[in-house]
Short mmCIF file of C-alpha atoms and ligand atoms in Angstrom, two decimals:
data_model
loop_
_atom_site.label_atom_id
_atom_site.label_comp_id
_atom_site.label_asym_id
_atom_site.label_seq_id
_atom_site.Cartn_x
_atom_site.Cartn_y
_atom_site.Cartn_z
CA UNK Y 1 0.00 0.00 0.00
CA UNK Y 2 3.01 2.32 1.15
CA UNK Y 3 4.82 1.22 -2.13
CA UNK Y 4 1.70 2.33 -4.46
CA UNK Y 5 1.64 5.56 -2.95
CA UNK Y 6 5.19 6.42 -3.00
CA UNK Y 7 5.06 5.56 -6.72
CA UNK Y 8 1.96 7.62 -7.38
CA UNK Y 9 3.73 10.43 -5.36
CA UNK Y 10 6.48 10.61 -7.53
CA UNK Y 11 4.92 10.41 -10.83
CA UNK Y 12 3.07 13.87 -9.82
CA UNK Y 13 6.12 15.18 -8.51
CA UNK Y 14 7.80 14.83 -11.46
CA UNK Y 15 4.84 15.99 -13.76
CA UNK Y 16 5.04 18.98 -11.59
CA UNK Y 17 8.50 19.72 -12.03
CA UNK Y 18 8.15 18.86 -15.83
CA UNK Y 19 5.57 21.60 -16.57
CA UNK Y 20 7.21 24.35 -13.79
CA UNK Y 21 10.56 23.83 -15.30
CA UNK Y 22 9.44 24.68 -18.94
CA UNK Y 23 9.53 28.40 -17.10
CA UNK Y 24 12.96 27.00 -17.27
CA UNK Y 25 13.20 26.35 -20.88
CA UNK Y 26 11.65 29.87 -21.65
CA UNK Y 27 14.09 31.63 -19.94
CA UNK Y 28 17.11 29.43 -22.00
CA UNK Y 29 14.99 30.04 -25.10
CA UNK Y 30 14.46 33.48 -25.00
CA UNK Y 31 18.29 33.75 -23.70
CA UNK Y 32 19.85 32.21 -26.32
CA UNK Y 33 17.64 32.72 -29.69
CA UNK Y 34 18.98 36.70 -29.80
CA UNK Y 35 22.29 35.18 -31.16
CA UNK Y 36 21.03 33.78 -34.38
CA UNK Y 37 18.19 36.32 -34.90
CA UNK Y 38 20.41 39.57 -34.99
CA UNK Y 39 22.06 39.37 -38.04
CA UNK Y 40 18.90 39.19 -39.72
CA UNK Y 41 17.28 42.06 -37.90
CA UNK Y 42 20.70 44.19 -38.23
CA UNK Y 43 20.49 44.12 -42.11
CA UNK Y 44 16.84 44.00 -42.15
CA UNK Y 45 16.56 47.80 -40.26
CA UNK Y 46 20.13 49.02 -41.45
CA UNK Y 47 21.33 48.95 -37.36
CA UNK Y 48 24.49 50.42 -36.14
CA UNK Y 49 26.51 49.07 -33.89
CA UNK Y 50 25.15 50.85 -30.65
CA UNK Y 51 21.21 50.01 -31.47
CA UNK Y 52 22.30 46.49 -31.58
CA UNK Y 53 23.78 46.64 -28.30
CA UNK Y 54 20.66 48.09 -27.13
CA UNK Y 55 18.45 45.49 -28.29
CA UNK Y 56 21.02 42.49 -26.92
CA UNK Y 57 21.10 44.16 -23.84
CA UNK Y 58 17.28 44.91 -23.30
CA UNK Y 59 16.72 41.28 -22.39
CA UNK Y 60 18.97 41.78 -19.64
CA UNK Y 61 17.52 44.97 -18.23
CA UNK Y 62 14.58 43.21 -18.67
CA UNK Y 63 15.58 40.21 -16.46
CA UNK Y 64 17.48 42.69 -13.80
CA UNK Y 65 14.10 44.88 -13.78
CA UNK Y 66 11.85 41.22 -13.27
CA UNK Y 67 14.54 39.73 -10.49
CA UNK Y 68 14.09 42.90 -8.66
CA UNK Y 69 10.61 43.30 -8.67
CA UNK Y 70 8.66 39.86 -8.14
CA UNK Y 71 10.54 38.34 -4.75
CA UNK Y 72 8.09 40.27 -2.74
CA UNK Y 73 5.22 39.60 -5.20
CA UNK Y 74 5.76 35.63 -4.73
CA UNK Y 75 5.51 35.96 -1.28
CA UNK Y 76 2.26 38.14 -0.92
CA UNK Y 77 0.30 35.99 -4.20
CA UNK Y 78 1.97 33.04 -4.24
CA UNK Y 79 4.24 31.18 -6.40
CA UNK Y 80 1.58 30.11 -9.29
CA UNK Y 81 -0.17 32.88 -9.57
CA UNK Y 82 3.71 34.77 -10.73
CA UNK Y 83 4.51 32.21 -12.69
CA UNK Y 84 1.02 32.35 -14.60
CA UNK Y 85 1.80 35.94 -14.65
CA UNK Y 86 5.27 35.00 -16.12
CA UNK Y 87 4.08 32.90 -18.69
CA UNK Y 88 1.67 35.45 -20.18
CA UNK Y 89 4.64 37.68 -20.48
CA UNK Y 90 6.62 35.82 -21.99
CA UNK Y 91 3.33 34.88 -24.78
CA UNK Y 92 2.79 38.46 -25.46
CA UNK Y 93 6.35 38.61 -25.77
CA UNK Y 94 7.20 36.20 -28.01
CA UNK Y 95 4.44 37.67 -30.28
CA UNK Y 96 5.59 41.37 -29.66
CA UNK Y 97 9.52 41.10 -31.32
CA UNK Y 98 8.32 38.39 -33.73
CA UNK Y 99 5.75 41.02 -35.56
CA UNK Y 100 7.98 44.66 -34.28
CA UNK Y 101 7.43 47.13 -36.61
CA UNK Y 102 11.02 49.27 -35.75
CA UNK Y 103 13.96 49.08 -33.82
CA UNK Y 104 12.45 51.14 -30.74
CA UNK Y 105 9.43 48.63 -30.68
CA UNK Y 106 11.64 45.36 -30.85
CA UNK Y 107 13.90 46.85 -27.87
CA UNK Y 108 10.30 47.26 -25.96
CA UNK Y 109 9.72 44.27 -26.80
CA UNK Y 110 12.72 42.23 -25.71
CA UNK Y 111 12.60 44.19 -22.58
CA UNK Y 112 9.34 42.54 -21.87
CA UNK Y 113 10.44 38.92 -22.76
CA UNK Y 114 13.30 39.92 -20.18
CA UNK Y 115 11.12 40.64 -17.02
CA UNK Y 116 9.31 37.23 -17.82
CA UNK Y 117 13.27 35.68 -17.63
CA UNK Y 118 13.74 37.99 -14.57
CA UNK Y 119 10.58 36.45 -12.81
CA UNK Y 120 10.90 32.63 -13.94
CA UNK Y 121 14.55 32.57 -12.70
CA UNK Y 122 13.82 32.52 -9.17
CA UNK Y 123 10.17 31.99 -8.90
CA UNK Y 124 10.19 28.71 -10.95
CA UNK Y 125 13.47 27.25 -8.52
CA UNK Y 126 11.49 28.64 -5.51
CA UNK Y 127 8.36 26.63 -6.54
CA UNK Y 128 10.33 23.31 -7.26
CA UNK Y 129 12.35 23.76 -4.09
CA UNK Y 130 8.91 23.87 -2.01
CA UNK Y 131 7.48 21.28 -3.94
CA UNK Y 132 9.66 18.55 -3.87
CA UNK Y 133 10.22 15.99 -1.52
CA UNK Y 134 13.04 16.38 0.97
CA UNK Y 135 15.12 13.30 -0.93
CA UNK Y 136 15.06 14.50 -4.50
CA UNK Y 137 15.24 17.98 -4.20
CA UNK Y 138 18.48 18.37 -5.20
CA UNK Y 139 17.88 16.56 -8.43
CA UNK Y 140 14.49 18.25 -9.38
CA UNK Y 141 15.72 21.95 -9.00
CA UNK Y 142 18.17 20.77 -11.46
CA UNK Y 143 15.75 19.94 -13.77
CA UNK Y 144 15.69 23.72 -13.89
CA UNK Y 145 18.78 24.49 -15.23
CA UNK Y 146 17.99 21.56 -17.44
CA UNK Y 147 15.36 23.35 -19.36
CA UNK Y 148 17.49 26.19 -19.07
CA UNK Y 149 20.00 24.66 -20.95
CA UNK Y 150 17.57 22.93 -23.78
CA UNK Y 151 16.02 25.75 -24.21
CA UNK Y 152 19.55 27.43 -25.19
CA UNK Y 153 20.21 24.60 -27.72
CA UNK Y 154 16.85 24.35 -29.32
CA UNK Y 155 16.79 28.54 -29.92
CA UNK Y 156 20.61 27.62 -31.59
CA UNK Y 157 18.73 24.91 -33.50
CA UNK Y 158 15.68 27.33 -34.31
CA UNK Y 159 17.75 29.74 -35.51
CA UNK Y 160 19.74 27.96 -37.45
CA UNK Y 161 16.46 26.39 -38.89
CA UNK Y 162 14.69 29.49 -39.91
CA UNK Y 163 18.11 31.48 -40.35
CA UNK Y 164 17.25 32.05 -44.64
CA UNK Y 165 20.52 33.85 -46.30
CA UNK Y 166 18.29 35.44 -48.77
CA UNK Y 167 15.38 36.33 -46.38
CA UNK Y 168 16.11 39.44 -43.99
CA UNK Y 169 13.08 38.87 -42.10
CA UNK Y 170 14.09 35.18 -40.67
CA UNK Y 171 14.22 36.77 -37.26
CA UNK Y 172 10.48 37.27 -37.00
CA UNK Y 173 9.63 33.04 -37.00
CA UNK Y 174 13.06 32.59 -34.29
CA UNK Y 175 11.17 34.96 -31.96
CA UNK Y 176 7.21 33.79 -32.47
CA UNK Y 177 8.11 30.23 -32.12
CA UNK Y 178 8.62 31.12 -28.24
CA UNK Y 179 4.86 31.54 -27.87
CA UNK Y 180 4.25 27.96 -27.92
CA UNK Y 181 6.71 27.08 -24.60
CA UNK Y 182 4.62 30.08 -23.19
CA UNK Y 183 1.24 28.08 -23.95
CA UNK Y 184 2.22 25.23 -22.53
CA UNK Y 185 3.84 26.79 -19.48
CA UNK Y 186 0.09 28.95 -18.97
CA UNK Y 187 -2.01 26.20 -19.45
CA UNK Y 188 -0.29 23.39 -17.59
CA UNK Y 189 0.59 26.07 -14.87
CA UNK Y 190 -3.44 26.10 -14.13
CA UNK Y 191 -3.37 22.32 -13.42
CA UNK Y 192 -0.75 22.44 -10.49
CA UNK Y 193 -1.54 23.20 -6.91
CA UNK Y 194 -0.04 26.68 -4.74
CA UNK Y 195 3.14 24.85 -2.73
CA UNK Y 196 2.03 23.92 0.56
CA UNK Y 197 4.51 25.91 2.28
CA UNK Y 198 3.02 28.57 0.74
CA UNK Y 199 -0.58 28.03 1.59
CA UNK Y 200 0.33 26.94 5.17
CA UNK Y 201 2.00 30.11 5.96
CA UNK Y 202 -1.24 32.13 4.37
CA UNK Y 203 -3.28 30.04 7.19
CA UNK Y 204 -4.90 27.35 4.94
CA UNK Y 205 -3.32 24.42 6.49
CA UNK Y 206 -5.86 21.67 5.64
CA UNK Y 207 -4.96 22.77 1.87
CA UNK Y 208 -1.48 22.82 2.45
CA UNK Y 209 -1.42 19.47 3.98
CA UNK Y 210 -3.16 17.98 1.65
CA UNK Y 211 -0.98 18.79 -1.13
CA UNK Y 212 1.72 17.79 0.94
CA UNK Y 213 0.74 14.08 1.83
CA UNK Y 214 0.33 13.51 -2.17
CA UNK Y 215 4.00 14.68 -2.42
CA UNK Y 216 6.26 13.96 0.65
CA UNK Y 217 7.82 10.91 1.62
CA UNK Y 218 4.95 9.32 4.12
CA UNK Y 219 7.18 9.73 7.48
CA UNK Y 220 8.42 13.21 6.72
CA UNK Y 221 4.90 14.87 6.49
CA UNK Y 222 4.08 15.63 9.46
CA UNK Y 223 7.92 16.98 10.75
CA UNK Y 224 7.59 19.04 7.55
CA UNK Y 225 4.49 20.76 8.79
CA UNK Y 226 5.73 21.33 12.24
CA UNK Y 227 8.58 23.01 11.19
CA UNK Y 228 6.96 24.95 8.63
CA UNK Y 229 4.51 25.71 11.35
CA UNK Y 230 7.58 27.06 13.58
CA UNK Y 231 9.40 28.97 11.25
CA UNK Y 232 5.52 30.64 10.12
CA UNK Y 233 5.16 31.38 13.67
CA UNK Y 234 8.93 33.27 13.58
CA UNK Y 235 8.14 34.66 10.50
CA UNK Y 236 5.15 36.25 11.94
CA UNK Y 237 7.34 38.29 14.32
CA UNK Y 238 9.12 39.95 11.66
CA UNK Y 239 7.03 41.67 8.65
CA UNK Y 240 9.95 43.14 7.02
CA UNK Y 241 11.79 40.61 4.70
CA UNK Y 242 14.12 42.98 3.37
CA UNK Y 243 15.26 44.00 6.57
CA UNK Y 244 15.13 40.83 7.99
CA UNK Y 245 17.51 39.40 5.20
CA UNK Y 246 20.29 41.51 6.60
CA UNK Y 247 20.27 40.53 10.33
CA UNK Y 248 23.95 38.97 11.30
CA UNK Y 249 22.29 35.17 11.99
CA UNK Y 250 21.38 35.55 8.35
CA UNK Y 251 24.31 37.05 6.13
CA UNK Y 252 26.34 34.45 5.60
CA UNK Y 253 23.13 33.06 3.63
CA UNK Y 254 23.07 36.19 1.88
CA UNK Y 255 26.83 36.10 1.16
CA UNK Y 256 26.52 32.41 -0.08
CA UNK Y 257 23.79 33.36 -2.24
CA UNK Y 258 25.48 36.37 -4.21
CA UNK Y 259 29.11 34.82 -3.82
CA UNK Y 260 27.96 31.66 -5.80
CA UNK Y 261 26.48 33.80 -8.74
CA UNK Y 262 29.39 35.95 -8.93
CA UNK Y 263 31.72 33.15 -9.28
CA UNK Y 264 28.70 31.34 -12.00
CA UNK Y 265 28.54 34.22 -14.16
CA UNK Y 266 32.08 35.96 -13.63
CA UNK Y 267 34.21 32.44 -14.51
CA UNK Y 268 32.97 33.98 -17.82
CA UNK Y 269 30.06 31.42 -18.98
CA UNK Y 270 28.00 33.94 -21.24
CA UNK Y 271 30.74 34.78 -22.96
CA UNK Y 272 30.48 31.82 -24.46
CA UNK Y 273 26.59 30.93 -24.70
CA UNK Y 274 26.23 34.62 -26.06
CA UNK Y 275 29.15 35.01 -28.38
CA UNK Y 276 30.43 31.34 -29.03
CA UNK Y 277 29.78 32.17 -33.22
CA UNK Y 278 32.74 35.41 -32.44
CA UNK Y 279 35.34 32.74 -30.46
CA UNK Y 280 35.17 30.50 -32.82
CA UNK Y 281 35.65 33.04 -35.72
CA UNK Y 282 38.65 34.18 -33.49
CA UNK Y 283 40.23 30.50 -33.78
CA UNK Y 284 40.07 30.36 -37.68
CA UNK Y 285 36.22 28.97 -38.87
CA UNK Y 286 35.38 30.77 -41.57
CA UNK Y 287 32.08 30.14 -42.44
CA UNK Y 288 29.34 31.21 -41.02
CA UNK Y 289 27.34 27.97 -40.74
CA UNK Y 290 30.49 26.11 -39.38
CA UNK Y 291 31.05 28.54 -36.73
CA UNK Y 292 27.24 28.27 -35.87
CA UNK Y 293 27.40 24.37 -36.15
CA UNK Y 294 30.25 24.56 -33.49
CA UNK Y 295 28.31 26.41 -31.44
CA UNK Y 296 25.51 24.05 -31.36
CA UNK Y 297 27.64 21.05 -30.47
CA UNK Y 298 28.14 23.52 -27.49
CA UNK Y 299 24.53 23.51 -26.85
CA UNK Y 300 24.34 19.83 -27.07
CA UNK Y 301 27.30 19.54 -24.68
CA UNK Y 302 25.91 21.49 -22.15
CA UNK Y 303 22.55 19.52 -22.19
CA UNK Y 304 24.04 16.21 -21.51
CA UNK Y 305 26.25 17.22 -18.81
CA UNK Y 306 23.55 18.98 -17.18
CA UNK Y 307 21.42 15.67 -16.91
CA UNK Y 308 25.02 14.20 -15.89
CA UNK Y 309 24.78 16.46 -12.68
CA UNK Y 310 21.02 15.73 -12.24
CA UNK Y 311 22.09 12.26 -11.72
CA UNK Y 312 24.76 12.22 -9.37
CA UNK Y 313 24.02 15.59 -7.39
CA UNK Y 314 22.25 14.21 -4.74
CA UNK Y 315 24.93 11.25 -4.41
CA UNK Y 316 28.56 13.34 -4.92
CA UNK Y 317 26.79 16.48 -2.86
CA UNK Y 318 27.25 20.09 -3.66
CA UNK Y 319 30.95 20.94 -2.17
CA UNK Y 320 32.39 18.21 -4.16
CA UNK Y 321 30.81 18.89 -7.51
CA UNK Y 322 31.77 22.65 -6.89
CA UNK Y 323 35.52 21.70 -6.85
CA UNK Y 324 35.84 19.64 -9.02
CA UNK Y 325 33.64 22.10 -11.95
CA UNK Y 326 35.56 24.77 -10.69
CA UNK Y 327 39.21 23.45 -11.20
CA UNK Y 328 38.15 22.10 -14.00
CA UNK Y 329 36.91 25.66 -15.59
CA UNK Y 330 40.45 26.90 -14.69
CA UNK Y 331 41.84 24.29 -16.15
CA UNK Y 332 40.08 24.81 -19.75
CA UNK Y 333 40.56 28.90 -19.52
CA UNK Y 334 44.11 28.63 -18.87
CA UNK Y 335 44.59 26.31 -21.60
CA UNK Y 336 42.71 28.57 -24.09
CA UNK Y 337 44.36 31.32 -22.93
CA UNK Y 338 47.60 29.44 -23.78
CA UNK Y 339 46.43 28.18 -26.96
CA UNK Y 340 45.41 31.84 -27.74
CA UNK Y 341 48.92 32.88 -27.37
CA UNK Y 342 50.37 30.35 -29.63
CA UNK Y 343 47.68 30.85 -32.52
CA UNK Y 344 49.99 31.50 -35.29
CA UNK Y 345 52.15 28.61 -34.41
CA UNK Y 346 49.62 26.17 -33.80
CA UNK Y 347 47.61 27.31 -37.39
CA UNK Y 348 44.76 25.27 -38.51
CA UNK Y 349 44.64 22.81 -35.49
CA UNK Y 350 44.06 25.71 -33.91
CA UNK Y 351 40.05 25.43 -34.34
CA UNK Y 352 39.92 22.28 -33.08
CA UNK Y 353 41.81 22.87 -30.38
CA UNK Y 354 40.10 25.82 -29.62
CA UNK Y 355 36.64 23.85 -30.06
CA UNK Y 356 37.76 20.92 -27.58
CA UNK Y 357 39.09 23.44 -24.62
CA UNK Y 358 35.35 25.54 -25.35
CA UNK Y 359 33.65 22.15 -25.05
CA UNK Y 360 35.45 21.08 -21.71
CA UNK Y 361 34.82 24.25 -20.52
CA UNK Y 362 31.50 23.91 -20.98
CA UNK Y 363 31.75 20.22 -19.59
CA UNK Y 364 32.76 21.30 -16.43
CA UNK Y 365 30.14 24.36 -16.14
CA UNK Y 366 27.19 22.17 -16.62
CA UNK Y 367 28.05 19.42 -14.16
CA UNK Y 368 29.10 21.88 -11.47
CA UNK Y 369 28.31 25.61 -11.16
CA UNK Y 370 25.21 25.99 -13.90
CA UNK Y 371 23.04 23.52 -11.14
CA UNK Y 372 24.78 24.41 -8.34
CA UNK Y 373 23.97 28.31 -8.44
CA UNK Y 374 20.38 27.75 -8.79
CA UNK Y 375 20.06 25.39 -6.48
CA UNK Y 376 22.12 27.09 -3.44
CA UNK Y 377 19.99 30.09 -3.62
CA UNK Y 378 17.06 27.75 -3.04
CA UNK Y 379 18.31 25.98 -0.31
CA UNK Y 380 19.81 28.24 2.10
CA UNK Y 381 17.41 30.34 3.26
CA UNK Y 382 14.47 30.34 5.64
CA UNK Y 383 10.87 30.49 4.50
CA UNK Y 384 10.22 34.05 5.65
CA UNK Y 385 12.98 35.34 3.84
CA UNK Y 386 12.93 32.69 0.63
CA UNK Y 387 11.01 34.50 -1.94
CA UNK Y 388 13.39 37.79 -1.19
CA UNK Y 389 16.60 35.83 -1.30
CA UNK Y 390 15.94 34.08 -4.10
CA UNK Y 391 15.10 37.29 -5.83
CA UNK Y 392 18.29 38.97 -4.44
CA UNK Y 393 20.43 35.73 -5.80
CA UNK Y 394 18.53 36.37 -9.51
CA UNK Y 395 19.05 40.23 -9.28
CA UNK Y 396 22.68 39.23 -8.61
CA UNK Y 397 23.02 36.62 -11.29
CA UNK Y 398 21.62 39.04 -13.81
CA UNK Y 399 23.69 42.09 -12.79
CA UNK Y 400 26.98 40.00 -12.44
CA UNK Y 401 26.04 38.44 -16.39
CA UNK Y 402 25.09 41.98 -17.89
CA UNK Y 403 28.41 43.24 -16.75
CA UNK Y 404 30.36 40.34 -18.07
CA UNK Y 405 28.80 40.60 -21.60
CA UNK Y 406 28.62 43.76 -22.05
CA UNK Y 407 32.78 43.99 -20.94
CA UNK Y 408 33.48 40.63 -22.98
CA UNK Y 409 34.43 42.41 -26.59
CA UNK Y 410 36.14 45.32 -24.60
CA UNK Y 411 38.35 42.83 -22.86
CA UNK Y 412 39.34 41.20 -26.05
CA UNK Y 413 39.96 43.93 -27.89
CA UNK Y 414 42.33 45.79 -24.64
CA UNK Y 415 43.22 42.47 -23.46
CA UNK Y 416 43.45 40.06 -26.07
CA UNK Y 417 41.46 36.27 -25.86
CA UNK Y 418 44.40 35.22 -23.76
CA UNK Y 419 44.45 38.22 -21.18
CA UNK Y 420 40.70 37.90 -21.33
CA UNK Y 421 40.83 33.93 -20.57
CA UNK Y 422 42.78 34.55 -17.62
CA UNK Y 423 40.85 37.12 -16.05
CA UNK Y 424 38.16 34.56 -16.13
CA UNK Y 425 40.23 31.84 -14.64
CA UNK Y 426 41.59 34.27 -11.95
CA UNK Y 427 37.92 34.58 -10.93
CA UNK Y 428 37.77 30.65 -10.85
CA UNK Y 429 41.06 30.45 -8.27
CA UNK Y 430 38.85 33.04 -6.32
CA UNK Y 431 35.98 31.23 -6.17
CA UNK Y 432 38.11 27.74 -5.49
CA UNK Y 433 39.15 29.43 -2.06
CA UNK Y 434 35.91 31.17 -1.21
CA UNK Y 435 33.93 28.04 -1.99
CA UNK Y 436 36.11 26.34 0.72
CA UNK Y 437 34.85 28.50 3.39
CA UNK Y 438 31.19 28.97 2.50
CA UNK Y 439 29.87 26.43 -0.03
CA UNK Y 440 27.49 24.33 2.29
CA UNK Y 441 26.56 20.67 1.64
CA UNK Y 442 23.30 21.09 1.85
CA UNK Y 443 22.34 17.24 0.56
CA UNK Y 444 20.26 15.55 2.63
CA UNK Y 445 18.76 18.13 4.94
CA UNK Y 446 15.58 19.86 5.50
CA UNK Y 447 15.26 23.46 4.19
CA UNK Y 448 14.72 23.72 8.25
CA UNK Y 449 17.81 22.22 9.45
CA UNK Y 450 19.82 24.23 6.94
CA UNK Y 451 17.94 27.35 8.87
CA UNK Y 452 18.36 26.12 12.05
CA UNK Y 453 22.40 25.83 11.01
CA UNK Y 454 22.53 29.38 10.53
CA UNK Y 455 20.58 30.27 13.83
CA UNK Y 456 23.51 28.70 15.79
CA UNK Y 457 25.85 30.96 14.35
CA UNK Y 458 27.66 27.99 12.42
CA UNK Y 459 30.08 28.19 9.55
CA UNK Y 460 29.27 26.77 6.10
CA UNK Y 461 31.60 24.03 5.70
CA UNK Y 462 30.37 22.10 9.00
CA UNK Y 463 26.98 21.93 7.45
C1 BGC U 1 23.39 30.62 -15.98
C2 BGC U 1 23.22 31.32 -17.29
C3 BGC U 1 23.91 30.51 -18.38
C4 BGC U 1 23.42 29.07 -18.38
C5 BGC U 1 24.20 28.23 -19.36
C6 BGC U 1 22.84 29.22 -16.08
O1 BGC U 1 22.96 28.57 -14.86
O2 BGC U 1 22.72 31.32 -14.95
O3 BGC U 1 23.76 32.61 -17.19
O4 BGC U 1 23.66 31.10 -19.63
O5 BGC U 1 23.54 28.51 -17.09
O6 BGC U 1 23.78 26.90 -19.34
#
């Protein structure tokens, strides 16, 4: 009897995860498909260089704007209810740059599309984190940067799909064909019940218990109510989230939180999702459909050693895949940094030697810090203060990635690829010593252990 309903449990869990974590695949989608689409729209309009900036960058102030915005939001409404609210976004959106009648109206546009990306990247985490059951939530919130990651590769695949030589307006399909993620997202969104930590700390416990037994391992129900119960009760005391984020018991969360995403974004990762097409030019491809065939075996890459990490993160733990990602990502940025510096000599191995070290880099990424960042951010923090750290840990992951890509072609051009490599991997040596001192392992323990942890005034590593 037990057995039946642990197996019906986790079939719902995982449909549940499944349709939240195409919020997931949005925000990879809409990420990624500028890439293929701006050459077309740059010929189409006659852009300079400075209105394409603006439109490349609009997504991000989008996101930044979204991030910012929504952490209170999810904890006043709820989780559904924002991501319903993302999901219509990101339809009107999708619709919005594919049909933009000028420049100023596709920036507006993508700007939009980029609050919906603000708002999934921590609500849709925030909602799987609550959701699933103590045992495999390391492996579900995963699934996030999963979708993340498809949806990169199948916008490189879309655009290389619709990308027409001859036809200036192959943009317009690259950008509709995100309406139909959105759809399924809004609809299947309406299906799926509020978490139940939300609902119980709104006072609607029967609800939220409910919910619960269908999704929690039998024997962990009812500690997971009493502690939600406690830390309600706590959270009752203090009304002020943003204020109550800063206290001392609570900072080294807070430090954890940002510190991971600076290290994710500033070992340099968008430089290569964003501008993979330019690196490769850089080592010697030629063509324009090799280079964007090279960058799609980096999209592929990056999907199968995401689902790589989704299968041994809850076995390895978090501190161990973090080093090993980590040194690994030094490893590959030194190495193109040195290969950089021997270009001429090494002539046309170069590309493939250039393609390898961009491929291991990305190996090493997607087993280790793409997961691990989103994840972290949805582990370490208390209930009353969840929906505002998470936001804070978005806002952070989206400033930190703005600055990197909009520095990236400065840095090559004062720096070189090698000085700019380096930089990168000096971030990576950083993040090798900080992450000794405050990445957690958080596998295996409550969300209210991990806050009970920080209460005593303990460090990170004895987690
Ligand atoms: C990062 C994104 C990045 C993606 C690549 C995510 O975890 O936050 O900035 O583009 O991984 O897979």
């Amino acid at each position: 009897m037990r057995q039946n309903n642990r197996k019906q449990n986790k079939t719902l869990v995982i449909i549940i995860t499944a349709v939240a974590a195409t919020g997931g695949l949005l925000f990879g989608f809409d990420t990624g498909v500028i890439s293929g689409a701006k050459p077309f729209f740059r010929d189409f309009w006659s852009l300079t260089d400075k209105q394409i900036e603006w439109i490349t960058t609009a997504g991000l102030f989008g996101a930044i704007f979204g991030a910012a915005f929504s952490g209170r939001i999810t904890d006043i409404l709820g989780r559904k209810i924002v991501i319903i609210a993302s999901a219509v976004i990101f339809a009107i959106g999708a619709l919005w740059t594919g049909w933009a009648g000028s420049p100023s109206s596709l920036f507006v546009g993508r700007l939009f599309i980029g609050i919906a990306i603000g708002i999934s990247s921590y609500s849709v985490p925030m909602y799987i984190a609550e959701i699933a059951p103590t045992k495999q939530r390391g492996a579900l919130v995963s699934a996030f940067q999963l979708l993340i990651t498809i949806g990169i590769f199948v916008s490189y695949l879309s655009d290389l799909a619709f990308a027409e030589e001859s036809n200036l307006e192959s943009w317009r399909p690259m950008f509709l064909i995100g309406v139909v993620p959105a759809m399924i997202l809004l609809i299947g969104m309406f299906f799926l019940p509020e978490t139940p930590r939300f609902l119980i700390g709104k006072g609607n416990e029967a609800k939220g218990r409910k919910i619960l037994e269908r999704l929690e391992d039998p024997d962990l129900v009812e500690e997971s109510i009493n502690k939600m119960k406690e830390e309600i009760a706590l959270a009752s005391q203090s009304a002020h989230s943003w204020r109550e984020i800063l206290q001392p018991w609570l900072r080294t969360a807070l430090f954890i939180g940002v510190g991971i995403m600076f290290i994710q974004q500033f070992i340099g990762i968008n430089t290569v999702i964003y501008y993979c097409p330019e690196i490769f030019e850089n080592a010697g491809f030629e063509s324009k459909v090799a280079q964007i065939a090279a960058s799609v075996s980096v999209g592929v890459v990056n999907v199968l050693f995401t689902v790589i990490s989704m299968m041994i993160i809850d076995k390895i733990g978090r501190r161990k895949l973090y080093f090993l990602g980590v040194t690994g990502n030094v490893i590959a940025l030194i190495a193109l940094a040195i290969s950089f510096a021997f270009r001429d000599s090494l002539g046309s191995s170069m590309k493939w030697v250039t393609v390898s070290l961009v491929l291991l880099y990305i190996v090493f990424f997607a087993i280790s810090l793409g997961p691990l960042g989103w994840l972290i951010i949805s582990e370490i923090y208390p209930l009353k203060v969840r929906g505002v750290g998470m936001s804070i840990g978005a806002l952070s992951n989206w400033g930190f990635n703005a600055v990197v890509t909009f520095t990236f072609l400065t840095f090559l051009r004062i720096l070189s690829p090698t000085g700019a490599f380096l930089v990168y991997a000096g971030v990576g040596v950083l993040g090798l010593i900080w992450g000794y001192y405050f990445i957690p392992e958080t596998k295996g323990h409550t969300l209210e252990h991990i806050e009970e942890h920080w209460r005593q005034g303990k460090k990170p590593k004895e987690l």
